[in-house]
Amino acid sequence: MTTETVTGSDYGDVVRAHLTRVEQQNAAALDDVAELVLASVRADGMVLAAGAGHSLAAVAETFYRAGGLACVRPVYHPELLPMHGAVSSTSAERRSGLAAEVLRETRPAAHDVLFVFSTSGVNPYPVELAGLAADAGCPVVAVTSVAASALAPRRAGTTLAETATVVLDNMVPPGDATYPPANPVTAAVSTLATTFLWNLVMVRLFDKAGEAGVSLPLWRSANVEGGDQANADLLRKYQTRVPQLG
């Protein structure tokens, strides 16, 4: 079956095929990223997660999530969230200087890892985040689309992929939409592909940590028996370092 013959009933196959390509394309980089995160956990560092617009869905996936790392701190500004103002969120991402303002409190260091989620990877906010963190000695993982970046206007002079330590390519087509294949106008795939990449990092991290004898600080669901008790120690450890834990 070619993409030209796909119908709506076959859309699931299109998505599964895309995720398979994403996993295969990023196999080596995923191992590198898992090693970076494991090194940060061993050094009692933080995983910093940043994005803008709909890429903030990926940040939410990393933070305070059942089965997720407790040592995650979201790097965030309310202006970047579309629900706080759709048009203004686009303007904020394109505004030079916002990244420096946001990082002033976070202060990334060499024992941390910064994930920047941005499919286009060309606006000042994600690009400047990566550059500033790199200048501070903090490794930067770009979760982006190399193809989308290549065709997008370079509003920051360079791209997130060109600034990062490691690139995870979500292989999202320019414009994000995937359906119908001949002239795509709907069914954006960036959130699915980016979340998949994050979870591929998590499973590789889990395996590597087990081989190294490292215990990962993983949240339990608060909606299962014993979940609150299991999370209490993690909250005590990280609440002072992660203001968003409340």
mmCIF file of C-alpha atoms in Angstrom:
data_model
loop_
_atom_site.group_PDB
_atom_site.id
_atom_site.type_symbol
_atom_site.label_atom_id
_atom_site.label_comp_id
_atom_site.label_asym_id
_atom_site.label_seq_id
_atom_site.Cartn_x
_atom_site.Cartn_y
_atom_site.Cartn_z
ATOM 1 C CA MET A 1 0.000 0.000 0.000
ATOM 2 C CA THR A 2 1.406 3.395 -0.977
ATOM 3 C CA THR A 3 0.642 6.599 0.841
ATOM 4 C CA GLU A 4 -1.289 7.776 -2.246
ATOM 5 C CA THR A 5 -3.888 5.012 -1.763
ATOM 6 C CA VAL A 6 -4.441 5.603 1.950
ATOM 7 C CA THR A 7 -7.981 6.275 3.111
ATOM 8 C CA GLY A 8 -9.235 7.509 6.452
ATOM 9 C CA SER A 9 -9.738 3.950 7.663
ATOM 10 C CA ASP A 10 -6.005 3.303 7.111
ATOM 11 C CA TYR A 11 -4.799 6.365 8.982
ATOM 12 C CA GLY A 12 -3.671 4.301 11.976
ATOM 13 C CA ASP A 13 -1.313 2.413 9.681
ATOM 14 C CA VAL A 14 0.153 5.705 8.491
ATOM 15 C CA VAL A 15 0.836 6.779 12.082
ATOM 16 C CA ARG A 16 2.337 3.440 13.059
ATOM 17 C CA ALA A 17 4.590 3.500 10.005
ATOM 18 C CA HIS A 18 5.737 7.018 10.896
ATOM 19 C CA LEU A 19 6.566 6.029 14.473
ATOM 20 C CA THR A 20 8.511 3.003 13.225
ATOM 21 C CA ARG A 21 10.614 5.257 11.002
ATOM 22 C CA VAL A 22 11.161 7.645 13.906
ATOM 23 C CA GLU A 23 12.412 4.840 16.144
ATOM 24 C CA GLN A 24 14.721 3.437 13.493
ATOM 25 C CA GLN A 25 16.115 6.822 12.449
ATOM 26 C CA ASN A 26 16.922 7.839 16.030
ATOM 27 C CA ALA A 27 18.289 4.546 17.387
ATOM 28 C CA ALA A 28 21.848 5.772 17.987
ATOM 29 C CA ALA A 29 20.823 9.217 19.203
ATOM 30 C CA LEU A 30 18.354 7.708 21.680
ATOM 31 C CA ASP A 31 21.169 5.736 23.281
ATOM 32 C CA ASP A 32 23.264 8.901 23.526
ATOM 33 C CA VAL A 33 20.404 10.827 25.126
ATOM 34 C CA ALA A 34 19.699 8.049 27.623
ATOM 35 C CA GLU A 35 23.371 8.148 28.633
ATOM 36 C CA LEU A 36 23.196 11.918 29.137
ATOM 37 C CA VAL A 37 20.116 11.608 31.342
ATOM 38 C CA LEU A 38 21.612 8.728 33.321
ATOM 39 C CA ALA A 39 24.758 10.783 33.956
ATOM 40 C CA SER A 40 22.578 13.644 35.186
ATOM 41 C CA VAL A 41 20.626 11.366 37.537
ATOM 42 C CA ARG A 42 23.865 9.961 38.944
ATOM 43 C CA ALA A 43 25.165 13.502 39.511
ATOM 44 C CA ASP A 44 21.895 14.519 41.233
ATOM 45 C CA GLY A 45 21.206 16.948 38.418
ATOM 46 C CA MET A 46 17.929 18.014 36.860
ATOM 47 C CA VAL A 47 16.273 17.243 33.560
ATOM 48 C CA LEU A 48 14.994 20.582 32.289
ATOM 49 C CA ALA A 49 12.116 20.432 29.805
ATOM 50 C CA ALA A 50 11.178 23.372 27.593
ATOM 51 C CA GLY A 51 8.913 24.131 24.675
ATOM 52 C CA ALA A 52 6.469 26.673 23.306
ATOM 53 C CA GLY A 53 3.027 26.518 21.778
ATOM 54 C CA HIS A 54 1.826 22.977 21.199
ATOM 55 C CA SER A 55 5.293 21.661 22.030
ATOM 56 C CA LEU A 56 4.348 22.378 25.651
ATOM 57 C CA ALA A 57 2.287 19.165 25.410
ATOM 58 C CA ALA A 58 5.611 17.329 25.390
ATOM 59 C CA VAL A 59 6.791 19.279 28.429
ATOM 60 C CA ALA A 60 3.621 18.212 30.260
ATOM 61 C CA GLU A 61 4.389 14.609 29.315
ATOM 62 C CA THR A 62 7.782 14.812 31.026
ATOM 63 C CA PHE A 63 6.552 16.412 34.247
ATOM 64 C CA TYR A 64 4.935 14.815 37.322
ATOM 65 C CA ARG A 65 3.844 11.882 35.163
ATOM 66 C CA ALA A 66 3.125 8.365 36.384
ATOM 67 C CA GLY A 67 6.259 6.384 35.549
ATOM 68 C CA GLY A 68 8.165 9.562 34.774
ATOM 69 C CA LEU A 69 11.268 11.052 36.311
ATOM 70 C CA ALA A 70 10.831 13.089 39.472
ATOM 71 C CA CYS A 71 13.975 15.107 38.702
ATOM 72 C CA VAL A 72 12.262 17.023 35.893
ATOM 73 C CA ARG A 73 11.808 20.772 36.044
ATOM 74 C CA PRO A 74 9.675 22.481 33.397
ATOM 75 C CA VAL A 75 11.201 25.588 31.858
ATOM 76 C CA TYR A 76 8.155 27.652 31.140
ATOM 77 C CA HIS A 77 6.543 31.055 30.743
ATOM 78 C CA PRO A 78 2.739 31.532 30.714
ATOM 79 C CA GLU A 79 2.916 33.671 27.576
ATOM 80 C CA LEU A 80 4.037 30.617 25.603
ATOM 81 C CA LEU A 81 0.841 28.646 26.229
ATOM 82 C CA PRO A 82 -1.824 29.045 23.513
ATOM 83 C CA MET A 83 -4.641 28.784 26.074
ATOM 84 C CA HIS A 84 -3.334 31.991 27.651
ATOM 85 C CA GLY A 85 -3.591 33.716 24.270
ATOM 86 C CA ALA A 86 -3.143 31.959 20.951
ATOM 87 C CA VAL A 87 -1.766 34.843 18.885
ATOM 88 C CA SER A 88 0.306 36.200 21.751
ATOM 89 C CA SER A 89 1.894 32.774 22.324
ATOM 90 C CA THR A 90 3.208 32.816 18.764
ATOM 91 C CA SER A 91 4.557 36.325 19.285
ATOM 92 C CA ALA A 92 6.248 35.280 22.539
ATOM 93 C CA GLU A 93 8.071 32.398 20.875
ATOM 94 C CA ARG A 94 9.380 34.793 18.250
ATOM 95 C CA ARG A 95 10.559 37.371 20.776
ATOM 96 C CA SER A 96 14.284 37.494 21.356
ATOM 97 C CA GLY A 97 15.287 37.711 25.011
ATOM 98 C CA LEU A 98 12.475 35.657 26.540
ATOM 99 C CA ALA A 99 14.727 32.598 26.815
ATOM 100 C CA ALA A 100 17.263 34.522 28.897
ATOM 101 C CA GLU A 101 14.475 35.742 31.154
ATOM 102 C CA VAL A 102 13.154 32.229 31.700
ATOM 103 C CA LEU A 103 16.585 30.686 32.272
ATOM 104 C CA ARG A 104 17.614 33.358 34.766
ATOM 105 C CA GLU A 105 15.798 31.471 37.512
ATOM 106 C CA THR A 106 16.512 27.961 36.253
ATOM 107 C CA ARG A 107 20.290 28.358 35.902
ATOM 108 C CA PRO A 108 21.193 25.213 33.926
ATOM 109 C CA ALA A 109 24.503 23.617 34.850
ATOM 110 C CA ALA A 110 26.818 20.943 33.497
ATOM 111 C CA HIS A 111 25.200 18.185 35.576
ATOM 112 C CA ASP A 112 21.752 18.994 34.149
ATOM 113 C CA VAL A 113 20.250 18.156 30.744
ATOM 114 C CA LEU A 114 17.981 20.533 28.836
ATOM 115 C CA PHE A 115 15.369 19.090 26.489
ATOM 116 C CA VAL A 116 13.994 21.632 24.027
ATOM 117 C CA PHE A 117 10.865 20.491 22.205
ATOM 118 C CA SER A 118 10.245 22.471 19.019
ATOM 119 C CA THR A 119 9.189 20.858 15.773
ATOM 120 C CA SER A 120 10.025 23.874 13.602
ATOM 121 C CA GLY A 121 13.128 24.673 15.657
ATOM 122 C CA VAL A 122 13.657 28.117 14.152
ATOM 123 C CA ASN A 123 12.097 30.672 16.490
ATOM 124 C CA PRO A 124 14.229 32.727 18.908
ATOM 125 C CA TYR A 125 12.823 31.198 22.106
ATOM 126 C CA PRO A 126 13.878 27.550 21.544
ATOM 127 C CA VAL A 127 17.073 28.453 19.705
ATOM 128 C CA GLU A 128 18.192 30.930 22.370
ATOM 129 C CA LEU A 129 17.329 28.463 25.141
ATOM 130 C CA ALA A 130 19.652 25.928 23.566
ATOM 131 C CA GLY A 131 22.446 28.434 23.002
ATOM 132 C CA LEU A 132 22.343 29.851 26.509
ATOM 133 C CA ALA A 133 22.271 26.406 28.112
ATOM 134 C CA ALA A 134 25.159 25.241 25.952
ATOM 135 C CA ASP A 135 27.136 28.326 26.969
ATOM 136 C CA ALA A 136 26.571 27.300 30.600
ATOM 137 C CA GLY A 137 27.995 23.841 29.883
ATOM 138 C CA CYS A 138 24.616 22.128 30.005
ATOM 139 C CA PRO A 139 24.003 19.409 27.394
ATOM 140 C CA VAL A 140 21.041 20.185 25.137
ATOM 141 C CA VAL A 141 18.747 17.628 23.538
ATOM 142 C CA ALA A 142 16.731 19.020 20.632
ATOM 143 C CA VAL A 143 13.508 17.196 19.850
ATOM 144 C CA THR A 144 12.688 18.707 16.494
ATOM 145 C CA SER A 145 12.048 18.031 12.829
ATOM 146 C CA VAL A 146 15.072 18.403 10.600
ATOM 147 C CA ALA A 147 12.833 18.514 7.514
ATOM 148 C CA ALA A 148 10.528 21.184 8.941
ATOM 149 C CA SER A 149 13.476 23.301 10.093
ATOM 150 C CA ALA A 150 15.041 23.184 6.657
ATOM 151 C CA LEU A 151 12.025 24.883 5.064
ATOM 152 C CA ALA A 152 11.002 27.236 7.870
ATOM 153 C CA PRO A 153 12.165 30.879 7.988
ATOM 154 C CA ARG A 154 15.272 31.244 10.173
ATOM 155 C CA ARG A 155 13.957 33.806 12.633
ATOM 156 C CA ALA A 156 16.904 33.240 14.985
ATOM 157 C CA GLY A 157 19.628 33.065 12.357
ATOM 158 C CA THR A 158 20.253 29.383 13.075
ATOM 159 C CA THR A 159 18.186 26.375 14.120
ATOM 160 C CA LEU A 160 17.639 24.371 17.277
ATOM 161 C CA ALA A 161 19.148 21.296 15.634
ATOM 162 C CA GLU A 162 22.331 23.202 14.786
ATOM 163 C CA THR A 163 22.673 24.431 18.376
ATOM 164 C CA ALA A 164 21.963 21.212 20.309
ATOM 165 C CA THR A 165 24.317 18.580 21.685
ATOM 166 C CA VAL A 166 22.125 15.728 20.418
ATOM 167 C CA VAL A 167 19.180 15.829 18.017
ATOM 168 C CA LEU A 168 16.132 13.569 18.178
ATOM 169 C CA ASP A 169 14.332 13.946 14.855
ATOM 170 C CA ASN A 170 10.569 13.481 15.052
ATOM 171 C CA MET A 171 10.531 13.492 11.234
ATOM 172 C CA VAL A 172 7.404 15.632 11.129
ATOM 173 C CA PRO A 173 6.727 17.011 7.636
ATOM 174 C CA PRO A 174 6.722 20.775 7.100
ATOM 175 C CA GLY A 175 3.340 22.074 8.187
ATOM 176 C CA ASP A 176 2.767 19.111 10.546
ATOM 177 C CA ALA A 177 -0.472 17.926 8.880
ATOM 178 C CA THR A 178 -0.477 14.393 7.443
ATOM 179 C CA TYR A 179 -3.909 13.780 5.931
ATOM 180 C CA PRO A 180 -4.918 13.299 3.169
ATOM 181 C CA PRO A 181 -1.445 12.246 2.006
ATOM 182 C CA ALA A 182 -1.668 13.869 -1.438
ATOM 183 C CA ASN A 183 -2.579 17.271 0.014
ATOM 184 C CA PRO A 184 -2.353 17.148 3.833
ATOM 185 C CA VAL A 185 -4.448 19.674 5.733
ATOM 186 C CA THR A 186 -5.273 17.912 9.027
ATOM 187 C CA ALA A 187 -4.105 15.243 11.514
ATOM 188 C CA ALA A 188 -0.936 16.813 12.927
ATOM 189 C CA VAL A 189 1.579 14.170 13.980
ATOM 190 C CA SER A 190 4.112 16.189 16.011
ATOM 191 C CA THR A 191 2.649 15.501 19.466
ATOM 192 C CA LEU A 192 2.446 11.743 18.831
ATOM 193 C CA ALA A 193 5.966 11.515 17.424
ATOM 194 C CA THR A 194 7.536 13.719 20.092
ATOM 195 C CA THR A 195 5.856 11.903 22.983
ATOM 196 C CA PHE A 196 6.952 8.607 21.454
ATOM 197 C CA LEU A 197 10.552 9.820 21.368
ATOM 198 C CA TRP A 198 10.399 10.877 25.011
ATOM 199 C CA ASN A 199 9.112 7.462 26.049
ATOM 200 C CA LEU A 200 11.780 5.751 23.960
ATOM 201 C CA VAL A 201 14.309 7.757 25.992
ATOM 202 C CA MET A 202 12.619 6.584 29.201
ATOM 203 C CA VAL A 203 12.725 2.878 28.349
ATOM 204 C CA ARG A 204 16.363 3.078 27.280
ATOM 205 C CA LEU A 205 17.154 5.004 30.444
ATOM 206 C CA PHE A 206 15.410 2.389 32.568
ATOM 207 C CA ASP A 207 17.398 -0.433 30.968
ATOM 208 C CA LYS A 208 20.715 1.396 31.222
ATOM 209 C CA ALA A 209 20.057 2.348 34.839
ATOM 210 C CA GLY A 210 19.307 -1.278 35.681
ATOM 211 C CA GLU A 211 22.554 -2.425 34.064
ATOM 212 C CA ALA A 212 24.471 0.248 36.004
ATOM 213 C CA GLY A 213 22.749 -0.469 39.322
ATOM 214 C CA VAL A 214 21.230 3.016 39.464
ATOM 215 C CA SER A 215 17.836 3.537 41.063
ATOM 216 C CA LEU A 216 15.750 5.999 39.075
ATOM 217 C CA PRO A 217 13.481 8.493 40.886
ATOM 218 C CA LEU A 218 10.198 7.490 39.237
ATOM 219 C CA TRP A 219 6.755 8.760 40.102
ATOM 220 C CA ARG A 220 3.901 6.404 40.841
ATOM 221 C CA SER A 221 0.359 7.211 39.804
ATOM 222 C CA ALA A 222 -1.457 9.104 42.556
ATOM 223 C CA ASN A 223 -4.595 7.184 41.586
ATOM 224 C CA VAL A 224 -3.404 3.701 42.537
ATOM 225 C CA GLU A 225 -3.215 2.208 46.011
ATOM 226 C CA GLY A 226 -0.047 3.376 47.751
ATOM 227 C CA GLY A 227 0.771 5.973 45.091
ATOM 228 C CA ASP A 228 0.727 8.981 47.414
ATOM 229 C CA GLN A 229 2.928 7.242 49.960
ATOM 230 C CA ALA A 230 5.394 6.147 47.277
ATOM 231 C CA ASN A 231 5.687 9.706 45.987
ATOM 232 C CA ALA A 232 6.117 11.364 49.380
ATOM 233 C CA ASP A 233 9.893 10.907 49.551
ATOM 234 C CA LEU A 234 10.328 12.215 46.005
ATOM 235 C CA LEU A 235 8.265 15.282 46.787
ATOM 236 C CA ARG A 236 10.374 15.990 49.868
ATOM 237 C CA LYS A 237 13.548 15.694 47.805
ATOM 238 C CA TYR A 238 12.544 17.763 44.778
ATOM 239 C CA GLN A 239 9.945 20.298 45.889
ATOM 240 C CA THR A 240 12.557 22.871 46.845
ATOM 241 C CA ARG A 241 14.276 22.447 43.474
ATOM 242 C CA VAL A 242 11.148 22.306 41.328
ATOM 243 C CA PRO A 243 8.772 25.167 42.191
ATOM 244 C CA GLN A 244 6.085 23.728 39.910
ATOM 245 C CA LEU A 245 5.660 20.716 42.216
ATOM 246 C CA GLY A 246 3.773 23.072 44.551
#
